[in-house]
Coordinates of C-alpha atoms in Angstrom, one line a residue:
Chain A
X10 CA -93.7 -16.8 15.7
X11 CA -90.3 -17.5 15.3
X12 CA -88.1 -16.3 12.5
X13 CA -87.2 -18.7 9.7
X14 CA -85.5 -17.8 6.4
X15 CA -85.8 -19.2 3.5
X16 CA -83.0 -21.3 1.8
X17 CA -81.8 -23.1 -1.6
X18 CA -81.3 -26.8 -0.5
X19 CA -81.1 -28.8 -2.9
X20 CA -81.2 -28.9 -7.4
X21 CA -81.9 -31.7 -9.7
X22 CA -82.5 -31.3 -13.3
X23 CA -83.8 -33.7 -16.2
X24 CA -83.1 -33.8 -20.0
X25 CA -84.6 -35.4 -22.4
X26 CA -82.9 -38.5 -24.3
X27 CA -82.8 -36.6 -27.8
X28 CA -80.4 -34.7 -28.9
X29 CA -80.3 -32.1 -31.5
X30 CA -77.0 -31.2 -33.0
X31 CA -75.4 -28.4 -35.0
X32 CA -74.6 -30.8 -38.1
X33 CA -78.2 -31.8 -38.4
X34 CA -79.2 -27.9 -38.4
X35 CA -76.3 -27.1 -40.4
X36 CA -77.7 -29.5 -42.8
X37 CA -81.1 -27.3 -43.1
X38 CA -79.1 -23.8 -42.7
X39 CA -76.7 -24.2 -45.5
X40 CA -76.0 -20.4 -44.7
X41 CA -74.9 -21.6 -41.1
X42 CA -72.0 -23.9 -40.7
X43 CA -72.2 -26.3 -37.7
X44 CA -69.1 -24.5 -36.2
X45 CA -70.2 -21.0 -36.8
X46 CA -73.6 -22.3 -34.9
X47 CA -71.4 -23.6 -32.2
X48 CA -69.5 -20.1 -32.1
X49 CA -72.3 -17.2 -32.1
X50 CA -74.3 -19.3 -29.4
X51 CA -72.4 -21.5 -27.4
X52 CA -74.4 -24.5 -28.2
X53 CA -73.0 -27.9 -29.4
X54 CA -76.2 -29.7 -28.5
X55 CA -80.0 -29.0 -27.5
X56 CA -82.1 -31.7 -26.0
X57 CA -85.7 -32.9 -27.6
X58 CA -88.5 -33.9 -25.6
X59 CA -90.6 -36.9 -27.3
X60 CA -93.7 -36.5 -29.2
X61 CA -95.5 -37.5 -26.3
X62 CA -93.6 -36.3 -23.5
X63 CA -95.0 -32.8 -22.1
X64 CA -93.0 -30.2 -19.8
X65 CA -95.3 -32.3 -16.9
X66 CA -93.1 -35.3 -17.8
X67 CA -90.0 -33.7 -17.4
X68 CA -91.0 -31.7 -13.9
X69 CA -92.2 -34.8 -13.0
X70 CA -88.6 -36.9 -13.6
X71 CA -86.5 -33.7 -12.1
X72 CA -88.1 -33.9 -9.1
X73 CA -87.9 -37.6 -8.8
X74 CA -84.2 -36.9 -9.5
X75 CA -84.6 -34.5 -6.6
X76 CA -85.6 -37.1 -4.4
X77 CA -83.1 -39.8 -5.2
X78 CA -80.2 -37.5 -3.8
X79 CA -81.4 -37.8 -0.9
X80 CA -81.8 -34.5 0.6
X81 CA -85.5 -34.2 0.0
X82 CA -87.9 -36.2 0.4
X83 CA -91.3 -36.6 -1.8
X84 CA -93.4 -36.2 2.1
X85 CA -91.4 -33.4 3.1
X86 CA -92.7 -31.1 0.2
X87 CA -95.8 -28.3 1.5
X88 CA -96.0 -26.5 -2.0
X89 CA -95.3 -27.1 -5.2
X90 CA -94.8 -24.2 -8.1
X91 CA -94.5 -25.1 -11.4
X92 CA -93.2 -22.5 -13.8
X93 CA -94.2 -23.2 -17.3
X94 CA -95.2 -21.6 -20.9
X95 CA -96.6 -25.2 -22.2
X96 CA -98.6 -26.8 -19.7
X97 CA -100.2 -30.4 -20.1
X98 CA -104.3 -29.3 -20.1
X99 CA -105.7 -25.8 -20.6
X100 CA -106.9 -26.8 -17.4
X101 CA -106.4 -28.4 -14.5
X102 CA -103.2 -27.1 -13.2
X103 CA -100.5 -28.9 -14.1
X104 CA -98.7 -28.6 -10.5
X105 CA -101.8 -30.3 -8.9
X106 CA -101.5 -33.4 -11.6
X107 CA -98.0 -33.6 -10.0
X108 CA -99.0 -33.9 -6.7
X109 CA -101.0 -36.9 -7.2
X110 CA -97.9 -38.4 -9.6
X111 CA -95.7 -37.8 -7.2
X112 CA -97.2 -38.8 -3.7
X113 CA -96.9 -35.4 -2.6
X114 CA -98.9 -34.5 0.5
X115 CA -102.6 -33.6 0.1
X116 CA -102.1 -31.1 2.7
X117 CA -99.9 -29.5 0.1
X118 CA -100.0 -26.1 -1.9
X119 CA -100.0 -26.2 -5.2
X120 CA -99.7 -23.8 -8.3
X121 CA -98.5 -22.7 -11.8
X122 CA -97.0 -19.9 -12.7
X123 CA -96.8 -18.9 -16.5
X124 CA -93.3 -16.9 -17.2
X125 CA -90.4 -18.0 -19.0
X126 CA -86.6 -16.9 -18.8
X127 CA -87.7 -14.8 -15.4
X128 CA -89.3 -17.4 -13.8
X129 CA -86.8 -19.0 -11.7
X130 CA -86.1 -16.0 -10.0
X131 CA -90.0 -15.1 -9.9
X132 CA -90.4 -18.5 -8.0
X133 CA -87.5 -18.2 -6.0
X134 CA -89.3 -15.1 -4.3
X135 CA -92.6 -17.1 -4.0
X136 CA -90.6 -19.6 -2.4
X137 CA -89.1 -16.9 -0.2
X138 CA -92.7 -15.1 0.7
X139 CA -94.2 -18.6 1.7
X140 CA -91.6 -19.7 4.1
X141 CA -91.0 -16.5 5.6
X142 CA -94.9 -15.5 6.6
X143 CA -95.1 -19.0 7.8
X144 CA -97.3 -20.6 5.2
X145 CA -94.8 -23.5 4.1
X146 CA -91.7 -25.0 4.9
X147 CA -90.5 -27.0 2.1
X148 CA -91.5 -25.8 -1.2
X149 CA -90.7 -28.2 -4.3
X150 CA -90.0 -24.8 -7.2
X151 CA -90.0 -27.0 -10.9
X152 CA -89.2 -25.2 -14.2
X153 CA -90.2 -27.1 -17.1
X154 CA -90.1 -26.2 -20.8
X155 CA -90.9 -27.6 -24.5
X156 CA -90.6 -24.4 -26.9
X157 CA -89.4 -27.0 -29.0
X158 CA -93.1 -28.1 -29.7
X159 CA -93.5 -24.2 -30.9
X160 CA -90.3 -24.0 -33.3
X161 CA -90.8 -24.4 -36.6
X162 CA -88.2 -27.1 -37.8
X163 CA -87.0 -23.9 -40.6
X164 CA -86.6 -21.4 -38.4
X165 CA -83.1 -21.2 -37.6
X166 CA -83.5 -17.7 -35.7
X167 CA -85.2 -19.8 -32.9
X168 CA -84.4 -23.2 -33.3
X169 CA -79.9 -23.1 -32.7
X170 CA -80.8 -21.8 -29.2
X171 CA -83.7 -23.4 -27.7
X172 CA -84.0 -27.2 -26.0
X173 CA -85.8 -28.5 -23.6
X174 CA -85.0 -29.4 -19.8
X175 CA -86.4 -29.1 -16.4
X176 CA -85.1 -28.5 -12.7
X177 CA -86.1 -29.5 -9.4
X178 CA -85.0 -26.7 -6.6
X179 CA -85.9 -27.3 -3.2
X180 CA -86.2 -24.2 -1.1
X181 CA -86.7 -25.2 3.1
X182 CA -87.2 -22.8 6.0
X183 CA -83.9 -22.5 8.1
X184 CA -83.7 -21.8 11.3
X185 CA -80.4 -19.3 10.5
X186 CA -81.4 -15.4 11.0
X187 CA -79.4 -14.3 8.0
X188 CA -81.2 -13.9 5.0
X189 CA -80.3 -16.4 1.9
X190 CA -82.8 -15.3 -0.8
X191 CA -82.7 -11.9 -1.2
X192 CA -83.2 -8.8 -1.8
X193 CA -84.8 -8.7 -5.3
X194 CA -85.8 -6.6 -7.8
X195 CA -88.4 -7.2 -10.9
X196 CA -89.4 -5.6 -13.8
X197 CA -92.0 -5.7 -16.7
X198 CA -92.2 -4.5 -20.0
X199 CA -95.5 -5.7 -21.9
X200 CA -95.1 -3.7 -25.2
X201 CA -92.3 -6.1 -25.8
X202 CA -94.8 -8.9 -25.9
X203 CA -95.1 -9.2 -29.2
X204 CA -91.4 -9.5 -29.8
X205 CA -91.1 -13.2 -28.4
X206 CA -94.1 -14.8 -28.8
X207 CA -96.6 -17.7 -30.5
X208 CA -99.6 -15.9 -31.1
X209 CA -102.2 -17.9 -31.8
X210 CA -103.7 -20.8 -29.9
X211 CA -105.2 -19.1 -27.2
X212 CA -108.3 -17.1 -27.0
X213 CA -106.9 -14.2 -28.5
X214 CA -106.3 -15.4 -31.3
X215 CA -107.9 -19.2 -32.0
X216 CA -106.3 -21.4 -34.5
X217 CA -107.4 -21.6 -37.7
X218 CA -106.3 -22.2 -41.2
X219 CA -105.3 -18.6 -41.3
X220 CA -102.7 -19.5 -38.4
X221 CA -101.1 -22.4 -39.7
X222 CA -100.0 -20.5 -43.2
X223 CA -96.6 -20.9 -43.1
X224 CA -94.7 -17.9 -44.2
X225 CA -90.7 -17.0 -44.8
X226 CA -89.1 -14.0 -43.9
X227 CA -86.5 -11.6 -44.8
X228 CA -83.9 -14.0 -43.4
X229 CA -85.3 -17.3 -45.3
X230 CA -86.8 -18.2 -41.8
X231 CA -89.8 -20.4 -41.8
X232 CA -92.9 -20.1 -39.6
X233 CA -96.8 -19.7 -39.2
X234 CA -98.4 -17.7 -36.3
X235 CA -98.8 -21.0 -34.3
X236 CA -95.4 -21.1 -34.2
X237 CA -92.8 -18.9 -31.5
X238 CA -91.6 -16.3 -32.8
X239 CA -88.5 -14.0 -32.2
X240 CA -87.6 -10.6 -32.9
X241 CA -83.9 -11.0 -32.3
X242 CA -82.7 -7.5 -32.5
X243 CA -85.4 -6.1 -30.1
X244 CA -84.8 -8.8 -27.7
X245 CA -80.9 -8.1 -27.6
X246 CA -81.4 -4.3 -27.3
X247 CA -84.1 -4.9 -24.5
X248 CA -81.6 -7.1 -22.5
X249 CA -78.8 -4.8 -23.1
X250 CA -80.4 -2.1 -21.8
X251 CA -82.4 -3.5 -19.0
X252 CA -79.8 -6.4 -17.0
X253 CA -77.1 -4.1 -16.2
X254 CA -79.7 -1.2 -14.7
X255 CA -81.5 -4.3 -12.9
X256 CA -77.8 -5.6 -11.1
X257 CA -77.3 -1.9 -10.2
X258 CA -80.5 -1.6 -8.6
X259 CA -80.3 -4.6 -7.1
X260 CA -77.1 -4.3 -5.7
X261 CA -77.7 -1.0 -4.5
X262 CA -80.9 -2.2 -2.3
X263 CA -78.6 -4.9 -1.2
X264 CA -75.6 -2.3 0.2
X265 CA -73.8 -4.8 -1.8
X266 CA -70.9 -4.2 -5.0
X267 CA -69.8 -6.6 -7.5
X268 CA -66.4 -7.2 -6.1
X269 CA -69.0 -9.4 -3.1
X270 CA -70.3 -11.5 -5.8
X271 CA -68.6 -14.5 -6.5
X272 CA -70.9 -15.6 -9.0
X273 CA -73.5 -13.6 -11.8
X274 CA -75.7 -16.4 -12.9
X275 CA -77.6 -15.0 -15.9
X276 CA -80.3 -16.3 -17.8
X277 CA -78.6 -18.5 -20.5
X278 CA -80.1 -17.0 -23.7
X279 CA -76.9 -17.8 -26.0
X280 CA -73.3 -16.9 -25.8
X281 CA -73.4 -13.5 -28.0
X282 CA -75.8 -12.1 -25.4
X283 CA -73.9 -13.1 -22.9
X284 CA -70.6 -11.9 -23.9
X285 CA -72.4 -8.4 -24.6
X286 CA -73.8 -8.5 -21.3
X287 CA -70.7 -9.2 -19.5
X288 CA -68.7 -6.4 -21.3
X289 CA -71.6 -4.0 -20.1
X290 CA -71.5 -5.8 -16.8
X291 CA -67.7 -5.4 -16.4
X292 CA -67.5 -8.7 -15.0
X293 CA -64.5 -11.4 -15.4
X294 CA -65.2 -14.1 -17.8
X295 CA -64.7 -16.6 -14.7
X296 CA -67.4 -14.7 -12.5
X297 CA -70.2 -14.8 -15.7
X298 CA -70.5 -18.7 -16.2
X299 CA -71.8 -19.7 -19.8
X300 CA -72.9 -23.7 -19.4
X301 CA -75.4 -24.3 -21.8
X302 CA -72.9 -26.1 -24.4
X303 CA -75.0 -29.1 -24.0
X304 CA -78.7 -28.0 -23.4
X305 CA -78.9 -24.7 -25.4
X306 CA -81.7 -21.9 -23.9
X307 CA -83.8 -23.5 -22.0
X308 CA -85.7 -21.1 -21.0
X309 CA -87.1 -20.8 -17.3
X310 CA -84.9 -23.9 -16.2
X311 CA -81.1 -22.4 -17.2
X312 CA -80.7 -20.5 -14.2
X313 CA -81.0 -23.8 -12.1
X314 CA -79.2 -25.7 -14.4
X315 CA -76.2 -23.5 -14.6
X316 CA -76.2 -23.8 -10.4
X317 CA -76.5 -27.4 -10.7
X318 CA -73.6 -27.5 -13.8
X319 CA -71.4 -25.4 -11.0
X320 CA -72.3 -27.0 -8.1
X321 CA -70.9 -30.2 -10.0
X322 CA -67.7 -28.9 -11.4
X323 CA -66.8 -27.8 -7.8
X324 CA -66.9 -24.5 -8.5
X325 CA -69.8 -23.4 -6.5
X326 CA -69.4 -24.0 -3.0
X327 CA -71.9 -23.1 0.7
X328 CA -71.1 -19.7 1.4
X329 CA -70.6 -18.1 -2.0
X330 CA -72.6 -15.6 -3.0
X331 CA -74.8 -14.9 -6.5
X332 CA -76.2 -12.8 -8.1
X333 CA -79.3 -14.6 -10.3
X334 CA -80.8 -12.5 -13.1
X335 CA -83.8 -14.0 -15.3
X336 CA -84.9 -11.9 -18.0
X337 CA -87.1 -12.2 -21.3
X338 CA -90.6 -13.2 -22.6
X339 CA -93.1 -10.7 -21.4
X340 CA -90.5 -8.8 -21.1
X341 CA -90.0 -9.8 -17.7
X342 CA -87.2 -9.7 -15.3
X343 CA -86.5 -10.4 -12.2
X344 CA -82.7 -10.5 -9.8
X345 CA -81.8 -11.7 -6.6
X346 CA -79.2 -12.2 -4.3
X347 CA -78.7 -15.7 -3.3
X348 CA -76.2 -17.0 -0.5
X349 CA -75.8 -20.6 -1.6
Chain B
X203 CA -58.2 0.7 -37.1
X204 CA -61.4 2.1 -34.6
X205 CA -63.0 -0.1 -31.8
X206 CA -66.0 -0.2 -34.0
X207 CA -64.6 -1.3 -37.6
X208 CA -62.7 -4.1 -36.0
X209 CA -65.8 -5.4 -34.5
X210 CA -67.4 -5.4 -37.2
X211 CA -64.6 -7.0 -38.9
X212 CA -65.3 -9.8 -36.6
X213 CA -69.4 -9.9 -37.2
X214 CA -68.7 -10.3 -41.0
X215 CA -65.7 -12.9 -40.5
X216 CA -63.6 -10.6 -42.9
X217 CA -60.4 -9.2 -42.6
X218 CA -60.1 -5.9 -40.8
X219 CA -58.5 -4.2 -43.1
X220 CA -61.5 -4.5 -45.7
X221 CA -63.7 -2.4 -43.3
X222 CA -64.1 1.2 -44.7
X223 CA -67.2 3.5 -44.7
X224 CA -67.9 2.3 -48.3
X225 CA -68.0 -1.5 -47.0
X226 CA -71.0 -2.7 -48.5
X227 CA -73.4 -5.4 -46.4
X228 CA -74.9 -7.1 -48.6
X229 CA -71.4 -7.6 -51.1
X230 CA -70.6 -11.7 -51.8
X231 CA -68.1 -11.2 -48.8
X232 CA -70.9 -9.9 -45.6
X233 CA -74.2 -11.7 -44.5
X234 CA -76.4 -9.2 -43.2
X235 CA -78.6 -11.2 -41.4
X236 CA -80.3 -11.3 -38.5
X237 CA -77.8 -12.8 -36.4
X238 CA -74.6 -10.2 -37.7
X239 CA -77.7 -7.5 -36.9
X240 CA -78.1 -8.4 -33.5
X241 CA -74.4 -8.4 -32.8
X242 CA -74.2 -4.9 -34.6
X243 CA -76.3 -3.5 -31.9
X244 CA -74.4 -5.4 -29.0
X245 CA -71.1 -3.8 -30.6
X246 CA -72.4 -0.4 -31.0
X247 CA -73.4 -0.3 -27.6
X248 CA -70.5 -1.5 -26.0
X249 CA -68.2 1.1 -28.2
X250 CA -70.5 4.3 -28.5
X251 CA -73.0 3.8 -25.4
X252 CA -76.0 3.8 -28.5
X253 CA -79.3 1.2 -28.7
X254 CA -79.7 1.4 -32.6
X255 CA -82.9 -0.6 -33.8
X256 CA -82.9 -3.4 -35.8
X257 CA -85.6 -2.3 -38.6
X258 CA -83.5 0.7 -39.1
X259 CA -80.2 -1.4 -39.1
X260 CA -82.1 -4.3 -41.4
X261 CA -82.6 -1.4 -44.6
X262 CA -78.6 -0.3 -44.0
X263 CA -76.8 -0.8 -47.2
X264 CA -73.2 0.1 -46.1
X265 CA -71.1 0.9 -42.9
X266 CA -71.3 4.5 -43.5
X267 CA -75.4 3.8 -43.3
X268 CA -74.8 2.3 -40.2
X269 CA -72.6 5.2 -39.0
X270 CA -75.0 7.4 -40.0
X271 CA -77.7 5.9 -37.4
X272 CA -74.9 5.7 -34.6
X273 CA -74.2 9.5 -34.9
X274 CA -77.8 10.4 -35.3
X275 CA -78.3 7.9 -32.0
X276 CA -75.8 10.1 -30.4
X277 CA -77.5 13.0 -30.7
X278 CA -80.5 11.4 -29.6

């Protein structure tokens, strides 16, 4: 068989039409200005997904985005991956409902993958695994999101940084022998599961009237256990201490150092985190782009969004190279190398 | 004026010159909430290499409480 490596070809991405802004919050936080909002997280604006409109929806209009540039088509597509924490039906999987709404092949792969802020990267190695062993050429990778159907409308801890979005990211076979996706590096850390999380609605623990008792904390945040939940502090200290160990190890697998990468694309969980992370980092500000000004956290699909945000600005150009670094909910992480 | 008291001059949108030991968190001037908590544990980090936790940090009372957990962090 010949060699093939897999490459990023092509990113679309979707928001939804409403918008969330810091004077409407600011209205509900008295304690939180609109401008202090705007300053700890980097966010002017989150998008809404309609009552009716599921993270299905929005992989479904980012890949017909996809499509209308041009560069993909719908009958190209072998295997679709759908990363997403709110799918439309406990079952079927909502990648195979997409296949049919999309006119994707019936000859085509199809499958979901349940991570959040990692899961770009995660699918981007799936993507990678497929095409190299020869299973698929042209993989259709979605991220789609709606925390904002978990957020309790008074809980400010959770709802200044999250919005919905989604992104299409096709990933082909190349003929080129150089590698383009690659190396990585994951990691997992369950006994922070309970430190981002909405705990009941499952099987584990069913809803009930129990579950929807809404209760405020310490910080006059509102919620019930239905609701997501964030432990702030832990998340920050687990970020802090795992990102920066995960770009060593990753550029040390790669024979690589940071002065080669034009580009760290982190997971865009707010600005604070960010900044903190780039100090540990010891990264320039115009190497660590922040671009979530307009979108807020958006959990799996920020890392696609920030390439598409810099591909736009003319900023990120064929030949750079990145480094990509997911990392949250679970906890799970997960960094790669990309040649764009 | 240390690395540390300046930051946290920033977290509480205070002068720096107000920050002493006896700075108290929860005085008309400081909001210690979750969000000036989770920037207290970016900034310690970043100026004494230290991952304090937030529980611990959430029943400080003044910045001498919060040096307190820094040194004992140091000492691991």
């Amino acid at each position: 068989m010949k060699k093939v490596s897999a490459r990023l070809k092509d990113i679309a991405v979707y928001l939804p039409d409403t918008v969330l802004g810091n004077d409407e919050l600011a209205k509900l936080y008295p304690e939180w200005p609109a401008e202090k909002i705007l300053e700890k997280t980097g966010i002017s604006e989150r998008r809404i997904a309609s009552e009716h409109q599921t993270a299905g929806d929005m992989a479904y209009e980012a890949a017909r985005n996809l499509f209308a540039q041009g560069q993909v088509a719908a009958q190209d597509v072998d295997f679709i991956i759908l990363c997403t924490q709110a799918p439309d039906y406990v079952l079927p999987t909502t990648a195979c409902v997409l296949q049919d709404r999309l006119g994707i092949s019936r000859q085509a792969g199809a499958l979901d993958i349940n991570l959040g802020c990692s899961g770009f990267v995660y699918g981007l190695s799936m993507a990678k695994g497929l095409i190299e062993t020869g299973a698929a050429r042209c993989i259709l990778l979605l991220t789609a999101d709606t925390y904002s159907k978990y957020i309790h409308p008074l809980d400010k801890s959770v709802r200044t940084l999250f919005g919905d979005a989604s992104a299409a990211t096709a990933v082909v076979a190349s003929e080129d022998a150089e590698e383009a996706i690659g190396p990585f590096v994951f990691g997992t850390d369950g006994a922070g599961a309970k430190n981002l999380i909405v705990e009941a609605g499952m099987y584990r623990l069913p809803k009930s009237c129990d579950t929807s008792t809404e209760q405020t904390d310490d910080s006059g945040n509102v919620r019930s256990r239905e609701n997501l939940y964030m432990n702030g502090a832990e998340v920050m200290a687990f970020s802090l201490k795992e990102v920066p160990k995960a770009a060593d190890t990753l550029l040390l697998k790669a024979g690589k150092s940071k002065e080669d990468i034009d580009f760290f694309v982190l997971h865009q969980a707010n600005k604070f985190m960010l900044e903190a992370l780039r100090k540990k980092l010891k990264v320039p500000e115009e190497k660590l782009p922040i671009t979530m000004d307009d979108c807020g956290n958006t959990v799996s699909s920020t890392i696609p969004m920030a390439l598409f945000k810099l591909i736009h600005q003319g900023r990120l150009i064929r030949g750079q190279r990145l480094m990509l670094v997911g990392f949250g909910v679970g906890y799970s992480w997960a960094a790669c190398l990309l040649n764009f | 004026m240390s690395e540390f008291y300046e930051g946290m001059a920033e977290i509480f949108e205070v002068d720096a010159s107000k920050i002493s030991s006896e700075f108290e968190l929860h005085s008309g001037e400081a909001a210690w909430d979750s969000l000036a908590i989770v920037s207290t544990i970016a900034l310690a980090d970043d100026c004494f290499g230290v991952m304090l936790e937030g529980k611990a940090l959430g029943e400080c009372k003044t910045i001498a409480d919060i040096e307190n957990l820094i040194a004992a962090a140091k000492k691991g």
